Short mmCIF file of C-alpha atoms in Angstrom, two decimals:
data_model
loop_
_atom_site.label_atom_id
_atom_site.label_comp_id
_atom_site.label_asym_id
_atom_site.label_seq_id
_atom_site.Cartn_x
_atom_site.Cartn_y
_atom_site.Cartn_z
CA UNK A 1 43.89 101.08 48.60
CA UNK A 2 46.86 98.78 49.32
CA UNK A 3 46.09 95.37 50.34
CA UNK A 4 47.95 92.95 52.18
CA UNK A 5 48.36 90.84 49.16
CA UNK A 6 49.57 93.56 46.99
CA UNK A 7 52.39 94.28 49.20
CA UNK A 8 53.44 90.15 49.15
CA UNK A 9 52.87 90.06 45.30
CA UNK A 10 55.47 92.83 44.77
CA UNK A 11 58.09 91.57 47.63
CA UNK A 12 58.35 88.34 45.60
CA UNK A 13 58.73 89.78 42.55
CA UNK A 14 62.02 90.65 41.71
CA UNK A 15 61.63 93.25 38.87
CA UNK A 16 59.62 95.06 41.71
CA UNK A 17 61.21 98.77 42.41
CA UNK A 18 63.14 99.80 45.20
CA UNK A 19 63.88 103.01 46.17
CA UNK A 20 67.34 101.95 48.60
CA UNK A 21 67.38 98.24 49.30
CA UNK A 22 69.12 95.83 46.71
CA UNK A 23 70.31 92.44 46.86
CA UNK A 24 67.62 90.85 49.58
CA UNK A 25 67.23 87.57 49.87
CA UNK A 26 63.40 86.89 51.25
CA UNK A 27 62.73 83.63 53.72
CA UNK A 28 60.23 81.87 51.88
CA UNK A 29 57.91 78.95 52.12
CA UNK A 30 57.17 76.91 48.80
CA UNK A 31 58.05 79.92 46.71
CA UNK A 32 56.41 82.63 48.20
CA UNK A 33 57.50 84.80 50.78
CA UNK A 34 57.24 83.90 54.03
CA UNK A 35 55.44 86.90 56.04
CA UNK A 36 52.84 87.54 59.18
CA UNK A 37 50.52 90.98 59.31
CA UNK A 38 50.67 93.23 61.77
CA UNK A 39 48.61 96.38 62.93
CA UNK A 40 48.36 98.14 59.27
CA UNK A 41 51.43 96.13 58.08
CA UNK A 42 53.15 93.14 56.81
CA UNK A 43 56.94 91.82 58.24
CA UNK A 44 59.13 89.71 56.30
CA UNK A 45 62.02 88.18 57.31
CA UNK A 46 65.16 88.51 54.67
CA UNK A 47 68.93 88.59 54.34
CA UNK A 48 70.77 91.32 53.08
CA UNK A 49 74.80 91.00 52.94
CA UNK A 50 74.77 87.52 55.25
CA UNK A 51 72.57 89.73 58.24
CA UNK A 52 69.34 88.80 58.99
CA UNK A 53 66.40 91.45 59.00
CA UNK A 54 62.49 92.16 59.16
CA UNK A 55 61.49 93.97 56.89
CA UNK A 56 58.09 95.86 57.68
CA UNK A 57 56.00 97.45 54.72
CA UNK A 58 52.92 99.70 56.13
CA UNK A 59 49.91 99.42 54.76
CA UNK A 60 49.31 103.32 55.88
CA UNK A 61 51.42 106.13 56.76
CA UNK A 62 52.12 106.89 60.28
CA UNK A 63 53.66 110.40 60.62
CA UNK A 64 55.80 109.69 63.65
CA UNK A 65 57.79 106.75 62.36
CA UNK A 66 60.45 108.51 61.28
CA UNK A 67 60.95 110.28 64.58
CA UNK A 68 60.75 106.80 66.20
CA UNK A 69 63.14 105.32 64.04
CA UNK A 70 65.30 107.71 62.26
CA UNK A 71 67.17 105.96 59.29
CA UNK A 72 65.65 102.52 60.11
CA UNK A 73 63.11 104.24 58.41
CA UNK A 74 62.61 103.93 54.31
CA UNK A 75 60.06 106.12 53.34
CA UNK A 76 58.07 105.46 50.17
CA UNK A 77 60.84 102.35 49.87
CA UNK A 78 58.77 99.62 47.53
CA UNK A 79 56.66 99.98 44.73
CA UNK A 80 53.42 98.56 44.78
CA UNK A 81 50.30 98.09 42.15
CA UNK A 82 46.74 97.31 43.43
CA UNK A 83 44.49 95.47 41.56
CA UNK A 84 43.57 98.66 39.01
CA UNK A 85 47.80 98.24 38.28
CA UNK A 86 48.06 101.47 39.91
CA UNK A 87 51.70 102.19 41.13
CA UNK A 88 52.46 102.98 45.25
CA UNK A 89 55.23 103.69 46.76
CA UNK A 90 54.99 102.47 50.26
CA UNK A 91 56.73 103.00 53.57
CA UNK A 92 59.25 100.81 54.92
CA UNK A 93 61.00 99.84 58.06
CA UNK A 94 64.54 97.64 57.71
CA UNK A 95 65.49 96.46 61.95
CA UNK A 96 67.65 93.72 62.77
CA UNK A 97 66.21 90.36 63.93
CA UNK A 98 65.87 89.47 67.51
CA UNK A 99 66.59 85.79 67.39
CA UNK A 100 63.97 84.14 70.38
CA UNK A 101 60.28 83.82 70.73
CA UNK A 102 57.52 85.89 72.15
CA UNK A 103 56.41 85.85 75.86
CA UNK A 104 52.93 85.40 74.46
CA UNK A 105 54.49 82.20 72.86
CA UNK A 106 56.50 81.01 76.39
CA UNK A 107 54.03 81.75 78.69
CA UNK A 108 51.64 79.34 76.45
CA UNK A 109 53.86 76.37 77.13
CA UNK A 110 54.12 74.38 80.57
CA UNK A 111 56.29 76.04 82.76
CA UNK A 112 58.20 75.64 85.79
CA UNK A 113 57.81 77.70 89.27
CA UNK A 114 61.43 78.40 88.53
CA UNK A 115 61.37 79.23 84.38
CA UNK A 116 58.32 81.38 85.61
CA UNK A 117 60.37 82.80 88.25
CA UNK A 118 63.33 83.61 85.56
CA UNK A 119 60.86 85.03 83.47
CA UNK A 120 59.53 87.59 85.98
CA UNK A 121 62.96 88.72 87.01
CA UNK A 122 63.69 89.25 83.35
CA UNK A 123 61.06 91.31 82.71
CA UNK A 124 61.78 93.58 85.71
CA UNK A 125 65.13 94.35 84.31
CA UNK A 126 63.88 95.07 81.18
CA UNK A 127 61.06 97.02 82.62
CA UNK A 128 63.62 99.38 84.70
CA UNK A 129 66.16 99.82 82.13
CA UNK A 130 62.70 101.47 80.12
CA UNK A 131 61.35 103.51 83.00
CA UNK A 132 65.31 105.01 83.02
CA UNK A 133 64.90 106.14 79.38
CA UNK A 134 63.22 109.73 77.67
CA UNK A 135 61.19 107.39 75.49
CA UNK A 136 58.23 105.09 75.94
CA UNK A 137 56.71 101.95 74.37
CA UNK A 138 53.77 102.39 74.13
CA UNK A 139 52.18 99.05 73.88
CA UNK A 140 53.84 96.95 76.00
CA UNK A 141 52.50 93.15 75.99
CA UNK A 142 53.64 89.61 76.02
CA UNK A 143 53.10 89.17 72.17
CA UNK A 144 55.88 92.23 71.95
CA UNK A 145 58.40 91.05 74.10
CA UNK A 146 61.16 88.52 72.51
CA UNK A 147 62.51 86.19 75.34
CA UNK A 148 65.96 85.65 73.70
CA UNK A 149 68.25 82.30 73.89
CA UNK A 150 69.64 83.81 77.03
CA UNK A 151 66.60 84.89 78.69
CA UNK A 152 67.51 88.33 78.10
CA UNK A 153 64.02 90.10 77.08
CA UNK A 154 63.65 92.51 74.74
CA UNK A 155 60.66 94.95 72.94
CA UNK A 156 59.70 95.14 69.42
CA UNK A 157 57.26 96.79 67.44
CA UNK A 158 57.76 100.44 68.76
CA UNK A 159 55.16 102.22 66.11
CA UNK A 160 53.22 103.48 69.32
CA UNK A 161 56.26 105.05 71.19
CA UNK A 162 56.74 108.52 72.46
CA UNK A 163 60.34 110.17 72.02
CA UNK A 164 60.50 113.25 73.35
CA UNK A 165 60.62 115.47 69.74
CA UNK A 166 57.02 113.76 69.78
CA UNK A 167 56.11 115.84 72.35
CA UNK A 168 53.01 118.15 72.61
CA UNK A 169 51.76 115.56 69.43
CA UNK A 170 48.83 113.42 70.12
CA UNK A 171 48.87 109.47 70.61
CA UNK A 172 48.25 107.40 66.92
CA UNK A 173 46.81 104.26 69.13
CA UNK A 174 46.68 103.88 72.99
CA UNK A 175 48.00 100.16 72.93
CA UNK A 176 46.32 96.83 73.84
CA UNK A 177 42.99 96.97 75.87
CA UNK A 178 44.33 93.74 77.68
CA UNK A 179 46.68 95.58 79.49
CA UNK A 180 46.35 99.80 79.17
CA UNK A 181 44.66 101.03 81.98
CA UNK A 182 40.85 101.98 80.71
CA UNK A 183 41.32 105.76 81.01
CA UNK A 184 44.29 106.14 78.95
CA UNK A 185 43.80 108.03 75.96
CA UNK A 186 44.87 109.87 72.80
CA UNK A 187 45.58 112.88 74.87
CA UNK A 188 48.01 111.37 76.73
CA UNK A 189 50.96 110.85 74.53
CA UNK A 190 54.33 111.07 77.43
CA UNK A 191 56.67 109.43 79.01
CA UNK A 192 54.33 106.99 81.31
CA UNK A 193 52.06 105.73 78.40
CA UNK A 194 53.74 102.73 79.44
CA UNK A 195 52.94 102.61 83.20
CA UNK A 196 50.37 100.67 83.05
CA UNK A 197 51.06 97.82 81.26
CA UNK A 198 54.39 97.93 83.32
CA UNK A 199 53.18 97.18 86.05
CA UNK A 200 50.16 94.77 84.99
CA UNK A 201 52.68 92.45 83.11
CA UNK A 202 55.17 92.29 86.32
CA UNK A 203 52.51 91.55 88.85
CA UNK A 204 50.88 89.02 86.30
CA UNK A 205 54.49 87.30 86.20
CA UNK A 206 55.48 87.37 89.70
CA UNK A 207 51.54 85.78 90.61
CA UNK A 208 52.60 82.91 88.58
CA UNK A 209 55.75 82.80 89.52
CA UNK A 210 54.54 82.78 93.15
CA UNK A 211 51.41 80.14 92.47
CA UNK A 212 52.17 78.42 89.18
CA UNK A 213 49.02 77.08 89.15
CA UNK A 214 47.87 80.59 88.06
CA UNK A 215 49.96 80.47 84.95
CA UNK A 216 47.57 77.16 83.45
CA UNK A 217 44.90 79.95 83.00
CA UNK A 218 47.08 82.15 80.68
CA UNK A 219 48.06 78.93 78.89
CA UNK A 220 44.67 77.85 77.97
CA UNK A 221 42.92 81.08 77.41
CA UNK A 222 45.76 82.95 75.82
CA UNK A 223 45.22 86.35 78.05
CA UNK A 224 45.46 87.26 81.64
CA UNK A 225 43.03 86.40 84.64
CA UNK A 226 40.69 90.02 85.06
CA UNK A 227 40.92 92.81 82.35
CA UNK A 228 42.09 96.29 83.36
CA UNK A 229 38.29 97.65 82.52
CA UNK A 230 37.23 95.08 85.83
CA UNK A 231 40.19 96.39 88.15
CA UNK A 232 38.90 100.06 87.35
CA UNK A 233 35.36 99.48 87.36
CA UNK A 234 35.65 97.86 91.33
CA UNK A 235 38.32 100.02 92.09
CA UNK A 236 36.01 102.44 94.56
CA UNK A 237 34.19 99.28 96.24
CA UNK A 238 37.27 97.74 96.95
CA UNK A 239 38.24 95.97 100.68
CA UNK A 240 40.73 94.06 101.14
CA UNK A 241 39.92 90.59 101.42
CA UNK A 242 42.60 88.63 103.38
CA UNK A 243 40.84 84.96 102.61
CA UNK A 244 39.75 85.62 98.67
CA UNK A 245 36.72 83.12 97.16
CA UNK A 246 37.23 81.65 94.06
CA UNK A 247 39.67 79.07 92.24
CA UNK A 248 43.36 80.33 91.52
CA UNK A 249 42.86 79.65 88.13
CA UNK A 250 39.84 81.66 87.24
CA UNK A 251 39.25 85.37 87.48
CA UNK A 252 36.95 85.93 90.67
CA UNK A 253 38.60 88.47 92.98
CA UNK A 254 42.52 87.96 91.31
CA UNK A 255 44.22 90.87 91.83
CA UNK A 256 43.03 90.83 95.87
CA UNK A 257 44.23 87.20 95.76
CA UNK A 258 47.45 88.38 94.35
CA UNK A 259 47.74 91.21 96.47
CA UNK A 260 46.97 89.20 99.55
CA UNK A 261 49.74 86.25 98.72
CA UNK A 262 52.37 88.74 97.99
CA UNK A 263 51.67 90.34 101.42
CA UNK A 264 51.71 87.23 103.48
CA UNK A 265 55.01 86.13 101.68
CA UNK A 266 56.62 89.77 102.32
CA UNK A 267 57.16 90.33 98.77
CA UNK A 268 56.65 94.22 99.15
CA UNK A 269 57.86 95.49 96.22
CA UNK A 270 55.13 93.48 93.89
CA UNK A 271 52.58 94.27 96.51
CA UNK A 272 53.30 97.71 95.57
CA UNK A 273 53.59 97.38 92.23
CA UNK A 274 50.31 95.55 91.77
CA UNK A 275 48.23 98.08 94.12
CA UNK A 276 49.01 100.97 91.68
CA UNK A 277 46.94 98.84 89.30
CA UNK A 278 43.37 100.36 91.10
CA UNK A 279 45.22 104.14 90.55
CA UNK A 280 42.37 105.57 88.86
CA UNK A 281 45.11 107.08 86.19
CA UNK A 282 47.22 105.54 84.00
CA UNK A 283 50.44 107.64 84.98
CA UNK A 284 52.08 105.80 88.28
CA UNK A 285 54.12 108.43 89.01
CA UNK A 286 55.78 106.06 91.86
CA UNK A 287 56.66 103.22 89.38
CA UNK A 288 59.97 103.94 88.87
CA UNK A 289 60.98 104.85 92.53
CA UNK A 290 59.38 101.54 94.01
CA UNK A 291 60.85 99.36 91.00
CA UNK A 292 64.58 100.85 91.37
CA UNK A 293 66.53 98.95 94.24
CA UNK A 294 67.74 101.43 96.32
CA UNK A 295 71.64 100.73 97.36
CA UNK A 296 71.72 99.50 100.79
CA UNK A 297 74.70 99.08 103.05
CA UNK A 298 76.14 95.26 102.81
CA UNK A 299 78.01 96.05 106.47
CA UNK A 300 76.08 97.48 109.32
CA UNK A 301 75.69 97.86 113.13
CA UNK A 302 72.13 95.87 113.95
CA UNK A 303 72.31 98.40 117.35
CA UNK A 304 72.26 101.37 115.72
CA UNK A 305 69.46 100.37 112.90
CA UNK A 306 66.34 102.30 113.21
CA UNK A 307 62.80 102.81 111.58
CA UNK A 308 62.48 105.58 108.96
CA UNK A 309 60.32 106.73 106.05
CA UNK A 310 60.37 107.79 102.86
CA UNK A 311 57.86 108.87 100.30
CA UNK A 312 55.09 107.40 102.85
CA UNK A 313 56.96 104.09 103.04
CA UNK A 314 59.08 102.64 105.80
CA UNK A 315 62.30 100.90 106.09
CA UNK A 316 65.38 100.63 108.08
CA UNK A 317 68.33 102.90 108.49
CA UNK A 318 71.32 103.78 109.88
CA UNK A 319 73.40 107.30 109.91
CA UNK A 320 75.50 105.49 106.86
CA UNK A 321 72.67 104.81 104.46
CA UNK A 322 69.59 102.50 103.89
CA UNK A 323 69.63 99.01 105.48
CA UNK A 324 66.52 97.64 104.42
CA UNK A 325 64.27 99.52 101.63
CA UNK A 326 61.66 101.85 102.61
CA UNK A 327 58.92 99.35 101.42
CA UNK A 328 56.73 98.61 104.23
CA UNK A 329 53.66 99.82 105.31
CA UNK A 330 54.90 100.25 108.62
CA UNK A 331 58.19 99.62 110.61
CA UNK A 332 58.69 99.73 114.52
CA UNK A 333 61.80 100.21 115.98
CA UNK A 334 64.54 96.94 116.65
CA UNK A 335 64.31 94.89 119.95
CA UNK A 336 67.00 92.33 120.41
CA UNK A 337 67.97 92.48 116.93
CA UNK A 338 64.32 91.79 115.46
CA UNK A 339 62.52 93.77 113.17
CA UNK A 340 58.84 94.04 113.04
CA UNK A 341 57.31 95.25 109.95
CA UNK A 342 53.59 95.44 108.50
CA UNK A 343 52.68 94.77 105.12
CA UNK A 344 49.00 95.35 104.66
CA UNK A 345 47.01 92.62 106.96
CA UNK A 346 50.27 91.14 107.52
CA UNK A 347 52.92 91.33 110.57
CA UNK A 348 56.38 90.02 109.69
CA UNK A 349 59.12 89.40 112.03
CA UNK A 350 63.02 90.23 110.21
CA UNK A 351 66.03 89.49 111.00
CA UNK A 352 68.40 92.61 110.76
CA UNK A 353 69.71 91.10 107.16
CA UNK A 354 66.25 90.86 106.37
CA UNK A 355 65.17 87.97 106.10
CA UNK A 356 61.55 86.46 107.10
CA UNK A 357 61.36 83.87 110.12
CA UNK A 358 57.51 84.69 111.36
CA UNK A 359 54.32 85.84 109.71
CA UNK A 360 50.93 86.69 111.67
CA UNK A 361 48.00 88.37 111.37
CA UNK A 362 48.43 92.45 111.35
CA UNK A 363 45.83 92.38 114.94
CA UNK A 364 48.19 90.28 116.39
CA UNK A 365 49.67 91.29 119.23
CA UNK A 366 53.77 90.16 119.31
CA UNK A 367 55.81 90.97 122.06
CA UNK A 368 59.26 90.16 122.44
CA UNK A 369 61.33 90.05 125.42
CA UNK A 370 64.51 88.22 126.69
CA UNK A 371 64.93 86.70 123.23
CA UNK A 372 61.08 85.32 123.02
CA UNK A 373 58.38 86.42 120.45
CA UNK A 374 54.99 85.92 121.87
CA UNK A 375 52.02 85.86 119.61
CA UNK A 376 48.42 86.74 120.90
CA UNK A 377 45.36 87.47 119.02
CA UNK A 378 44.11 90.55 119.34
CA UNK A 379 40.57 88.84 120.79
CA UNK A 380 42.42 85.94 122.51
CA UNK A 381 43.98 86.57 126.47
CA UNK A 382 46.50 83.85 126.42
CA UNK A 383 49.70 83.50 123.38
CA UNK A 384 49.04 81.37 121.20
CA UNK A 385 52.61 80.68 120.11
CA UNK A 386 56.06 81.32 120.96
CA UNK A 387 59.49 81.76 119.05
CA UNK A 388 62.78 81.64 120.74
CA UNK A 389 64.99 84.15 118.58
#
């Protein structure tokens, strides 16, 4: 059995054998190499030619690396003795470095509404350019994410990914409890292994962009507000709540706090997003549609606007192309150049760009007529405000 140590023993000795590499230079600390362990492994980080690398040794074979990583991939690449002076040749995986630091590591420092902000639209991108490709993650978290100099994220540590000449294979791990949805398994091994997680991470992000308040919790306790096993365990007794109990920071009734703020501030996309969370599967086969923009016109007539749907979702249209994405729970038709949209237990009044000027209740009544929006509660006779458009 190769230890840990073994493997550090031989990478600072340099009579130790290696198959390809030559000439590293190893970043080291008082002599000795400079390393952290992974899952069944141990990353260095060298120089080799003036480029900076990790080097990963395994501490066990995995028979899909080398259809994850084609020639980044050095098999049996350094030889190693254990303790009995036994010779090994282990596995090896040479990747450039990703200068930056972990989300695990930002998201553990004070931050800003708008760094957290930055940080959520970041992820997004990187989250879409994903869902666009043949191949999946496969344990997506924070601690796998580098947040480079330019805020530019990007993944690392791809041992778990599917590519598709993996397919019909079975799964080696299913990820990080923390944020896999509790049903996922070794059986499912595809392209939406990373679903999940996905969509978990982005709501998480947006929440704190949203309420920064929420983000203290993550900075103290080094994980997320309710684990995935809690969202699928209350998943069949769920209501939703519109005035949640508990503090912001803590975990009682998060996601239908989350849920509820994003609807009252229109954000409709997250709302979305973090409602596939109680799916009872972990493949959200509706991820990637509600996370793509869809191209809307820039230049339109308001008059000839009108309500439509798509894949169960409403929006706005005209005979040129979307106007406002189909993300809405419900759309009624312009009058006098408002739109009137519902968003779970939330009625928002739009301008024909789009933009939010009222919010009620979804029982309120709102009627609007020569350029006046009059609210009245559904158990209330007289308005109880009114809005000149």
């Amino acid at each position: 059995m190769i230890s840990i140590a073994n493997i550090v023993d031989a990478v600072a000795n340099h009579y130790t054998p290696w198959r390809t590499l030559r000439r590293m230079e190893v970043v080291c600390i008082d002599g000795r190499p400079k390393y952290i362990t992974g899952n069944a492994s141990v990353i260095f980080t060298l120089t080799i030619q003036g480029q900076k690398k990790i080097l990963k040794c395994y501490t066990r074979h995995n028979p899909h690396l080398k259809s994850i990583y084609g020639d980044k991939f050095l098999p049996a690449e350094l030889c190693v003795s254990d303790i009995m002076g036994r010779r090994h040749w282990v596995d090896c995986l040479l990747t450039d470095y990703i200068e930056g630091v972990t989300l695990h590591e930002t998201l553990c420092q004070r931050l800003t509404s708008e760094e957290l902000q930055n940080l959520a639209t970041a992820f997004d991108t990187m989250a879409i350019e994903l869902l666009e490709k043949e191949h999946a993650h496969g344990d997506i978290k924070p601690e796998n994410i580098i947040v480079c100099p330019d805020g530019v994220m990007r993944a690392i540590d791809w041992d778990a990914a599917f590519v598709p000449a993996l397919s019909g294979n079975k799964a080696l791990e299913i990820g990080t409890a923390a944020y896999q949805h509790p049903m996922r398994s070794i059986e499912l091994y595809d392209k939406h292994i990373d679903d999940y997680s996905i969509a978990y991470i982005s709501t998480m992000l947006h929440a704190y962009a949203t309420m920064p308040d929420m983000a203290e919790y993550y900075r103290q306790h080094h994980q997320p507000q309710l684990h995935p096993r809690d969202i699928y365990r209350t998943r069949l007794n769920y209501n939703y709540v519109r005035n949640t109990s508990g503090d912001s920071n803590g975990k009682a009734d998060w996601l239908a706090q989350v849920m509820d703020m994003f609807a009252s501030r229109c954000m409709a996309r997250q709302y979305h997003i973090a409602r596939m969370l109680r799916d009872n599967t972990p493949q959200l086969f509706s991820l990637k549609r509600i996370f793509t923009h869809i191209e809307t016109l820039s230049t339109f007539d308001p008059d000839q606007m009108e309500a439509n749907v798509w894949h169960g979702l409403w929006g706005y249209s005209s005979d040129k192309g979307w106007v406002i994405e189909p993300l809405f729970d419900e759309c009624y038709d312009p009058k006098e150049g408002v739109l009137q949209v519902r968003l779970a237990e939330y009625k928002h009044l739009l301008r024909s760009n789009g933009e939010v000027f009222a919010t009620a209740a979804a029982s309120t009544k709102i009627k609007i007529r020569h350029g006046v929006a009059t609210f009245t509660a559904c158990d209330q006779p007289q308005p109880y405000e009114e809005i000149i458009l």
